PDB file of C-alpha atoms and ligand atoms in Angstrom:
ATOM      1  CA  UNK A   1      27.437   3.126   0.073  1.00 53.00           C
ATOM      2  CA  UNK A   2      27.890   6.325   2.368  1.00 55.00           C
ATOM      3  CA  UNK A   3      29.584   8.052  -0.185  1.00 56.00           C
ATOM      4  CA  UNK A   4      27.136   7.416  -3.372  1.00 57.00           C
ATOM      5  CA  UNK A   5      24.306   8.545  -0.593  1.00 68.00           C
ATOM      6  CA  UNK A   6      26.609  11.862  -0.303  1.00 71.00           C
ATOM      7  CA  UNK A   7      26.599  12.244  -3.952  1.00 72.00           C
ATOM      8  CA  UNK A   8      23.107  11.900  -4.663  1.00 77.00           C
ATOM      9  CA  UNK A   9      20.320  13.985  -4.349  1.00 78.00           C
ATOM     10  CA  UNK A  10      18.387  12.409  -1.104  1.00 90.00           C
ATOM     11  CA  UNK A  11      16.850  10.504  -3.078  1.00 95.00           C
ATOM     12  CA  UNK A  12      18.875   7.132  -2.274  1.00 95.00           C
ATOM     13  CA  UNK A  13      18.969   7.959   0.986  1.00 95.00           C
ATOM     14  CA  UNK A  14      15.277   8.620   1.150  1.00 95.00           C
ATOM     15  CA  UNK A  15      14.607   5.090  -0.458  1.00 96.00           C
ATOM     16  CA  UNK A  16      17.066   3.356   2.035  1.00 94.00           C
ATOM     17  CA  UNK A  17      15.669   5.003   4.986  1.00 94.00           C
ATOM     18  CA  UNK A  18      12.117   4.250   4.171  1.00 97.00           C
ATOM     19  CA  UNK A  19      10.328   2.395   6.759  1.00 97.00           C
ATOM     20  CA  UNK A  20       6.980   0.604   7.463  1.00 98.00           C
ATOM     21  CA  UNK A  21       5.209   1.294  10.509  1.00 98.00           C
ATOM     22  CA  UNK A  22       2.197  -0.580  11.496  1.00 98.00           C
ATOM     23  CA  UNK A  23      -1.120   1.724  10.837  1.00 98.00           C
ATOM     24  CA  UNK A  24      -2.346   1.326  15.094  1.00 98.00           C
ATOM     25  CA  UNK A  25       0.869   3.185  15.956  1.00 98.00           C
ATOM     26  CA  UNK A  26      -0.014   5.973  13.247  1.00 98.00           C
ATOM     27  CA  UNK A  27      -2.030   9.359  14.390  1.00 98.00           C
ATOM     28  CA  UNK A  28      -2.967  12.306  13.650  1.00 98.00           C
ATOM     29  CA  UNK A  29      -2.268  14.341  11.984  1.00 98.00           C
ATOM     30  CA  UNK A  30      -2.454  12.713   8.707  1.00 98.00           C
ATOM     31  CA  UNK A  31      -2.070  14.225   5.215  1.00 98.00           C
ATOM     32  CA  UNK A  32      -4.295  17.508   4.557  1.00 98.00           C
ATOM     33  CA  UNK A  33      -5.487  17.714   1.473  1.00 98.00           C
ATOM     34  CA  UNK A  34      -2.837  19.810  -0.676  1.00 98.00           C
ATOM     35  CA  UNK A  35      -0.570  17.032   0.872  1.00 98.00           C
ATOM     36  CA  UNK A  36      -2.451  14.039  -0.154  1.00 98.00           C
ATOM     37  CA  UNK A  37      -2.711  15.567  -3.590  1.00 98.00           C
ATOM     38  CA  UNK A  38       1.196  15.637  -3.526  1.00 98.00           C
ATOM     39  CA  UNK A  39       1.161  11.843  -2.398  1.00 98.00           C
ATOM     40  CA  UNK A  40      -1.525  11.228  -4.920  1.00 98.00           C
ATOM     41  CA  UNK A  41       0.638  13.268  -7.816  1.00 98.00           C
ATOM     42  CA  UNK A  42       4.016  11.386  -7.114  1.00 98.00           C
ATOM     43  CA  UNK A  43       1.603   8.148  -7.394  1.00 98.00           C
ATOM     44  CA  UNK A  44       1.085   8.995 -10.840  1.00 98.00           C
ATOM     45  CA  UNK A  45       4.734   9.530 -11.603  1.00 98.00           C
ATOM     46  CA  UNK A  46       5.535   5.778 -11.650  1.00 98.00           C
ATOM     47  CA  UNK A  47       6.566   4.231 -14.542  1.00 98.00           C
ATOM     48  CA  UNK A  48       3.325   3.076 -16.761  1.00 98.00           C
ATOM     49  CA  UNK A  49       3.624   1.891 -20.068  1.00 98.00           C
ATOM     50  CA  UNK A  50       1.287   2.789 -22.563  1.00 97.00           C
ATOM     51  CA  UNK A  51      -0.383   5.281 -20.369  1.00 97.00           C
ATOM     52  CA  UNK A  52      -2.804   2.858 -19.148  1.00 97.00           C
ATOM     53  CA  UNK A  53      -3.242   4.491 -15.032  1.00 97.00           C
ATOM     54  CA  UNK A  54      -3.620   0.561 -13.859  1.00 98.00           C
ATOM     55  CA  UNK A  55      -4.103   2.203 -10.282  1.00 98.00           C
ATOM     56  CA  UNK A  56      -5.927   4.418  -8.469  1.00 98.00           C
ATOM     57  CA  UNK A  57      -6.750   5.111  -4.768  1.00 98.00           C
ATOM     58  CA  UNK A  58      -9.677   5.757  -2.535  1.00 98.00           C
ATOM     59  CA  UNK A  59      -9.593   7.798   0.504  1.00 98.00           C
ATOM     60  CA  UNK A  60     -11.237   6.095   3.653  1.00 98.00           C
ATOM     61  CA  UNK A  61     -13.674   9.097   4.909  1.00 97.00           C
ATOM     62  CA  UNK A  62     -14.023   9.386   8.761  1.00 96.00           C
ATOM     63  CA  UNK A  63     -17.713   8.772   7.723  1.00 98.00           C
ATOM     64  CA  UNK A  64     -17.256   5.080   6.060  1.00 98.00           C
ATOM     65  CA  UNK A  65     -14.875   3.521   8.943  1.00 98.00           C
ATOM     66  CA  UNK A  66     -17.820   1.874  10.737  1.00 98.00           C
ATOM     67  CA  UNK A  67     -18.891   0.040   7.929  1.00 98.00           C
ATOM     68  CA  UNK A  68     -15.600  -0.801   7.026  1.00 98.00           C
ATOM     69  CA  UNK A  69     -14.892  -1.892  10.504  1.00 98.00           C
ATOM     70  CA  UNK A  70     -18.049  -4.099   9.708  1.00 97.00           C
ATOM     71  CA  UNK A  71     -16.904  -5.469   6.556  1.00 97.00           C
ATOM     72  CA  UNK A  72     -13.495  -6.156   8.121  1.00 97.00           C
ATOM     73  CA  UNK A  73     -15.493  -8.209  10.481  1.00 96.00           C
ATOM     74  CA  UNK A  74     -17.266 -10.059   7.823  1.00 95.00           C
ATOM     75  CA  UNK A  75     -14.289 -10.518   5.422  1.00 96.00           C
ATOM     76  CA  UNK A  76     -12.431 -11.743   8.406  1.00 94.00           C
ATOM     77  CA  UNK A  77     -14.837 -13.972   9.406  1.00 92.00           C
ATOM     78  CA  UNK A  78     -15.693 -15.145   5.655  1.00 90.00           C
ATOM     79  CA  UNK A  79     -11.902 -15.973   5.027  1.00 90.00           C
ATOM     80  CA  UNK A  80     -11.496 -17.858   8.393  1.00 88.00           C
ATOM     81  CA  UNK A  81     -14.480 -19.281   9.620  1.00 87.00           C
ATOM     82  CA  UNK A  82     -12.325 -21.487  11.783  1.00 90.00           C
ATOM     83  CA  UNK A  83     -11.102 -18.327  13.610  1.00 86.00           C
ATOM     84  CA  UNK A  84     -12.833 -16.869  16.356  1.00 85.00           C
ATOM     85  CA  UNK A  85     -14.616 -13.227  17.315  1.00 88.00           C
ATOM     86  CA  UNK A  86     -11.650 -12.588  18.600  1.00 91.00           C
ATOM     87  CA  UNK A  87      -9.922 -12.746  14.652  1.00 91.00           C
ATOM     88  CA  UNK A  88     -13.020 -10.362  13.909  1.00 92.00           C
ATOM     89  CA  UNK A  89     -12.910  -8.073  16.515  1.00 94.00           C
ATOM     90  CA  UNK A  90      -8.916  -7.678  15.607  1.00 95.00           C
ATOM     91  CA  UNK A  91      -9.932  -7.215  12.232  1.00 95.00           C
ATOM     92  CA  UNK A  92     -12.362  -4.532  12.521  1.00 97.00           C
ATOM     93  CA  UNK A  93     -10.661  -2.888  14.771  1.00 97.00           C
ATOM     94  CA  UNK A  94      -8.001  -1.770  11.754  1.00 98.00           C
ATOM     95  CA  UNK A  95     -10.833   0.006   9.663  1.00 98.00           C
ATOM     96  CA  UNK A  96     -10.374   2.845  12.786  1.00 98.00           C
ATOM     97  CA  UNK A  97      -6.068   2.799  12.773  1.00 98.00           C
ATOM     98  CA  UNK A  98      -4.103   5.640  11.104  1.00 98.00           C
ATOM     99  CA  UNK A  99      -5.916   9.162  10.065  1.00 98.00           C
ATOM    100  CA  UNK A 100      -5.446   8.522   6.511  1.00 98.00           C
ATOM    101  CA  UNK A 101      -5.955   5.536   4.819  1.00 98.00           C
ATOM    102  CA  UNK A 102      -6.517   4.825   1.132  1.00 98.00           C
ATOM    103  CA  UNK A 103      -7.511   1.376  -0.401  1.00 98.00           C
ATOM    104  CA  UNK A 104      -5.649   0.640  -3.755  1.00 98.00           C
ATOM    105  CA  UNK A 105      -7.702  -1.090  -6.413  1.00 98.00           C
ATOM    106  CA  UNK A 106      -5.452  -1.937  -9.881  1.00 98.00           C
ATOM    107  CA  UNK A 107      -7.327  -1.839 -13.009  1.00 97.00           C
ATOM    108  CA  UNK A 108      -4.611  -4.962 -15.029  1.00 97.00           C
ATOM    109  CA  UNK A 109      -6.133  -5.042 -19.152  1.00 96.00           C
ATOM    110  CA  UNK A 110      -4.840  -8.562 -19.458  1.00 95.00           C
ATOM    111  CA  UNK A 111      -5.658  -8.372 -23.040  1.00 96.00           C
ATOM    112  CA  UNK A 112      -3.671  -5.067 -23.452  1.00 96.00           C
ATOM    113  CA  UNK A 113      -1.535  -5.114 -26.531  1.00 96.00           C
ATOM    114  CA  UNK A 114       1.325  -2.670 -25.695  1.00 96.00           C
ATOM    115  CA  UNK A 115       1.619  -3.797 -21.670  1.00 98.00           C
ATOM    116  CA  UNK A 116       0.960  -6.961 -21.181  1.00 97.00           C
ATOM    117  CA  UNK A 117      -0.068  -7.333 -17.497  1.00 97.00           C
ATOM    118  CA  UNK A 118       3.110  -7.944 -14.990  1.00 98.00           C
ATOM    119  CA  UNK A 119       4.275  -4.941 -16.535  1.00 98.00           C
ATOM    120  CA  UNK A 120       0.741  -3.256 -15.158  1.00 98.00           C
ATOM    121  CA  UNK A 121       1.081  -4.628 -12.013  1.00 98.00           C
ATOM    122  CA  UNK A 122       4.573  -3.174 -11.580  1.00 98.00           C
ATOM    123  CA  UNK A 123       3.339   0.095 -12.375  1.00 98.00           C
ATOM    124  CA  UNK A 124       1.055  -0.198  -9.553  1.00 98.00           C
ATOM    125  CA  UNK A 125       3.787  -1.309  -7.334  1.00 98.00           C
ATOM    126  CA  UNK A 126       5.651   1.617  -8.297  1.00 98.00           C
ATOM    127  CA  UNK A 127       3.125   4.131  -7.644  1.00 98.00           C
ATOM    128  CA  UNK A 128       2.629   2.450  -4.228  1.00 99.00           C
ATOM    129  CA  UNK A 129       6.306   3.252  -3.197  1.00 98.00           C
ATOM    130  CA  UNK A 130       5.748   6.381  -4.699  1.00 98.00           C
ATOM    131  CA  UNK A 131       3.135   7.305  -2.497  1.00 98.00           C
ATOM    132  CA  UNK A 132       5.324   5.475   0.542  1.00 98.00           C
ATOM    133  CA  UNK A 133       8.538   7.729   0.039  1.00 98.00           C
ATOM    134  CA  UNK A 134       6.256  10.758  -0.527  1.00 98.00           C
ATOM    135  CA  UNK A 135       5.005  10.233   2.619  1.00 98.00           C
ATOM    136  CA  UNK A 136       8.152  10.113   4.731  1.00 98.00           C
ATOM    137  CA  UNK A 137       9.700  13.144   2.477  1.00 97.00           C
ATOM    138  CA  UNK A 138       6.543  15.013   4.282  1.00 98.00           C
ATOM    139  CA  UNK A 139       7.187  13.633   7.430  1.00 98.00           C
ATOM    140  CA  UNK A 140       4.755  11.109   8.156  1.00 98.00           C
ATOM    141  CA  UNK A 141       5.292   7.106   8.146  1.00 98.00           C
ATOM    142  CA  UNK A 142       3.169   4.832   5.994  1.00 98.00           C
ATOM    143  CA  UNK A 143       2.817   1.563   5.367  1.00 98.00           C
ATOM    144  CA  UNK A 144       0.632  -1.117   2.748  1.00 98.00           C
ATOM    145  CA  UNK A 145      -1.422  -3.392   4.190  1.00 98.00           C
ATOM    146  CA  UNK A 146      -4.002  -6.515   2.893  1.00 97.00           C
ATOM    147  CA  UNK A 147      -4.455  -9.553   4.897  1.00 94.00           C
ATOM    148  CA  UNK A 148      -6.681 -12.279   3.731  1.00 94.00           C
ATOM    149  CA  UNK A 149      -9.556 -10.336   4.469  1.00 95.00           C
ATOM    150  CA  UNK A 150      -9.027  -8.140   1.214  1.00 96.00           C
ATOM    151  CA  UNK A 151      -9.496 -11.076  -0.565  1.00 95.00           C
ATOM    152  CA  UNK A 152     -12.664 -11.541   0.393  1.00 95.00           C
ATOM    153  CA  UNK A 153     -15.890 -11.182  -2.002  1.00 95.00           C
ATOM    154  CA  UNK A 154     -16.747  -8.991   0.106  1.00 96.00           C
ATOM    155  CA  UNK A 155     -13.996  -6.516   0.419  1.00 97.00           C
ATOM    156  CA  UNK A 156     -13.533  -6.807  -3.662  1.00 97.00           C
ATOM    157  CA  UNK A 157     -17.445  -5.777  -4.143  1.00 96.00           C
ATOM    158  CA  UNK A 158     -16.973  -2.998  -1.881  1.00 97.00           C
ATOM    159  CA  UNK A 159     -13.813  -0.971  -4.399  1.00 97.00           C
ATOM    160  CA  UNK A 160     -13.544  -3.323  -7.229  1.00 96.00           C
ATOM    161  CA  UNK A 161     -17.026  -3.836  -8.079  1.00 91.00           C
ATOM    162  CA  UNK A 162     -16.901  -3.788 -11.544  1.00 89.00           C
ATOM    163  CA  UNK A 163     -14.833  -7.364 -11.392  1.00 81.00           C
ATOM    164  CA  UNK A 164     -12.188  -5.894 -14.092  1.00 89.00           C
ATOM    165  CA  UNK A 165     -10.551  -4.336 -10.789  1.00 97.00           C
ATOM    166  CA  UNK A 166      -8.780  -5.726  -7.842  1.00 98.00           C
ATOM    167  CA  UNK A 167      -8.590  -4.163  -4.684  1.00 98.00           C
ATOM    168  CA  UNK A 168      -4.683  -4.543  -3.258  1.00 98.00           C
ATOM    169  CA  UNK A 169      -4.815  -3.531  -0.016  1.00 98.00           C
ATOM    170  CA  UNK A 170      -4.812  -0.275   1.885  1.00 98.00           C
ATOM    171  CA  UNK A 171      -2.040   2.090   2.722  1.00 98.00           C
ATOM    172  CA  UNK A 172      -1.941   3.614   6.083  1.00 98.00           C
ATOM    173  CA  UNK A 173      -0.290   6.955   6.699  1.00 99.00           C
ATOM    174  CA  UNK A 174      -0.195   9.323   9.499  1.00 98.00           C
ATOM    175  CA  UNK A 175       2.306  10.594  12.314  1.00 98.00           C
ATOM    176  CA  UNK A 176       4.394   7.836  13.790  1.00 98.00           C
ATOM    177  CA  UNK A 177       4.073   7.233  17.949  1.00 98.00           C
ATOM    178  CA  UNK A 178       6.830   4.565  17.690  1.00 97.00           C
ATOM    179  CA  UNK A 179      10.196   3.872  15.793  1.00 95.00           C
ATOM    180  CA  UNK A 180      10.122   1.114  13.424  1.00 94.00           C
ATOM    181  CA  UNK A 181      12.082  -1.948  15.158  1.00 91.00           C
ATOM    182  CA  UNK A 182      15.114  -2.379  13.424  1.00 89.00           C
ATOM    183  CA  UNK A 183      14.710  -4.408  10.336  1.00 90.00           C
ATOM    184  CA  UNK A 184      18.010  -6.098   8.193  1.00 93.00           C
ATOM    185  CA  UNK A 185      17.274  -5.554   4.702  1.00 93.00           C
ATOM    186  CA  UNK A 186      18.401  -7.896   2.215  1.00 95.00           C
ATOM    187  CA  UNK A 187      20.871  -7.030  -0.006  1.00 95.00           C
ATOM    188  CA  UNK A 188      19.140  -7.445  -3.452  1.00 97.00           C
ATOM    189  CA  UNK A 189      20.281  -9.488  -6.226  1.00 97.00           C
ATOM    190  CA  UNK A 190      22.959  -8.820  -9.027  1.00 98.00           C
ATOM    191  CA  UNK A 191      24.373 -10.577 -11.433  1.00 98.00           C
ATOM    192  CA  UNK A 192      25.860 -10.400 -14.771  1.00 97.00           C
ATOM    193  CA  UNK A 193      25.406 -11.786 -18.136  1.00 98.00           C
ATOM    194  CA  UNK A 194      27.866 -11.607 -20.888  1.00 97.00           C
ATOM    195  CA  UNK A 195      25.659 -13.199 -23.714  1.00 96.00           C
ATOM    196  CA  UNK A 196      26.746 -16.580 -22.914  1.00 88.00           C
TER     197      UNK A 196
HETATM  198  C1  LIG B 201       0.772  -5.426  -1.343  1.00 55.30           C
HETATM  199  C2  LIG B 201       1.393  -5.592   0.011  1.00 55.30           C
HETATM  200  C3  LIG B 201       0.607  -5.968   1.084  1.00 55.30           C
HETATM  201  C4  LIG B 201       1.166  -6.126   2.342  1.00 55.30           C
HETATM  202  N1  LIG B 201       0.370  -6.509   3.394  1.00 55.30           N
HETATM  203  C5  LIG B 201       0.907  -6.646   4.617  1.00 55.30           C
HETATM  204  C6  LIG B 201       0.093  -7.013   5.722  1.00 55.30           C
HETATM  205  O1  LIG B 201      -1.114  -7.223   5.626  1.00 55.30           O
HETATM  206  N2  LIG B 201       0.669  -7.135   6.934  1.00 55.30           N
HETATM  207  C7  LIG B 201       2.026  -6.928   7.100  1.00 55.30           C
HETATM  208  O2  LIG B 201       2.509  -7.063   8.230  1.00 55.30           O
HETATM  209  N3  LIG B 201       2.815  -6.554   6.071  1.00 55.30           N
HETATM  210  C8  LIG B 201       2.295  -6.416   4.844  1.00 55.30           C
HETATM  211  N4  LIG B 201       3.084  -6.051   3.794  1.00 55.30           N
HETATM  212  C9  LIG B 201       4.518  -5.784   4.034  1.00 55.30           C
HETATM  213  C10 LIG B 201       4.719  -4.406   4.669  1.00 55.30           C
HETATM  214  O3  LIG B 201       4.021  -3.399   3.970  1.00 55.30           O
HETATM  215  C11 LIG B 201       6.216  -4.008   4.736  1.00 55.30           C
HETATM  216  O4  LIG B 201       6.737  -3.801   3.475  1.00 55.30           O
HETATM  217  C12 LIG B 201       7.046  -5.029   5.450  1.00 55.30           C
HETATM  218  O5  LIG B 201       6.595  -5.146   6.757  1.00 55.30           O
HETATM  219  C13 LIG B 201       8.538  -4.653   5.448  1.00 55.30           C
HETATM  220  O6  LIG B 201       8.734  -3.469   6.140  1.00 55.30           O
HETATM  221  P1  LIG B 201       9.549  -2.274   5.489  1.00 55.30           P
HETATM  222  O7  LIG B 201       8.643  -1.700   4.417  1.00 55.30           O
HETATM  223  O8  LIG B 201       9.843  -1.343   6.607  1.00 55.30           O
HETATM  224  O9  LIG B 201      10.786  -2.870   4.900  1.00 55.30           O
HETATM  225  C14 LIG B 201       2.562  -5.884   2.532  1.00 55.30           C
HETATM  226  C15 LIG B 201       3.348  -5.486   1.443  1.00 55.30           C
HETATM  227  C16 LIG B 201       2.784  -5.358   0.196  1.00 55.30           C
HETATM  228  C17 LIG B 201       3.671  -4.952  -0.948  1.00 55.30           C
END
């Protein structure tokens, strides 16, 4: 594996490298703006058939984390009633971790006649690593996040609210304060056919 990482361009070694850090042990700074455009530009070089842009992302302002923070609390609290403040405190709490964070909402035409919609939802996966890699390649760590809150009616109204769009979660990204803790990847899956 060394050796095909020497042959490449960085870009395997990028991709193997890439690791998730939790968004409370991200700081600032975070993206500027020329850099988020980057992040938002390799985004849209993921794979989308038929053109359809089945993603796009919205910047959490400084302005609009206390109300998020309040409709973390709600979600939370909607989505686990058994739970205590505690849960909702927890939850809340997140809206104010990492200087940049950007909610992903997927638009998936489930009736679309070219793509039908796994293939959509792949390209949104794609453009979520995208945006991941990008990140590190400028230095930061990053990392996609949901919970059961963003399942929430709640949460959906707030970026999908349209109902032919589904928010996915939120992707954190800033300067690390901590190493990731060592993580064993698994080693993926091959196998081969020979028509039989
Ligand atoms: C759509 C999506 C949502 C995720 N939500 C969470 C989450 O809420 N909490 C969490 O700990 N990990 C979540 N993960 C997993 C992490 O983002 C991360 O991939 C995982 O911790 C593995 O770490 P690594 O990326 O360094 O391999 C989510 C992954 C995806 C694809």
């Amino acid at each position: 594996m060394a050796e095909l990482v020497a042959g490449g361009k960085g870009v395997i070694e990028a991709i193997l490298r890439r690791r998730s850090l939790a968004p409370r042990k991200l700081v600032a700074p975070g993206p500027d703006a020329s850099q988020l455009e980057l992040l938002i530009s390799a985004a849209a070089a993921a794979p989308d058939h038929g053109r359809l842009h089945p993603v796009r992302f919205v910047q959490i302002a400084d302005a609009g984390r206390a109300t998020l923070a309040q409709l973390f609390r709600q979600a939370a609290s909607q989505m686990e009633p058994q739970a205590g403040p505690e849960l909702a405190d927890r939850e809340a709490e997140k809206a104010h971790h990492a200087p940049c964070l950007l909610a992903v909402v997927a638009r998936i035409d489930d009736a679309n006649p070219v793509a039908p919609a796994h293939e959509q939802w792949i390209s949104v996966g794609a453009a979520v690593q995208n945006v991941l890699l990008a990140a590190e390649d400028l230095g930061f760590r990053a990392m996609i996040v949901s919970g059961r809150k963003v399942q929430s009616r709640l949460l959906q109204a707030a970026f999908a609210p349209t109902g032919s769009e589904h928010l996915v979660g939120f992707v954190a990204i800033g300067t690390p304060t901590a190493e990731p803790s060592p993580r064993d990847r698994h080693p993926g899956s091959l196998a081969h056919w020979s028509g039989t």
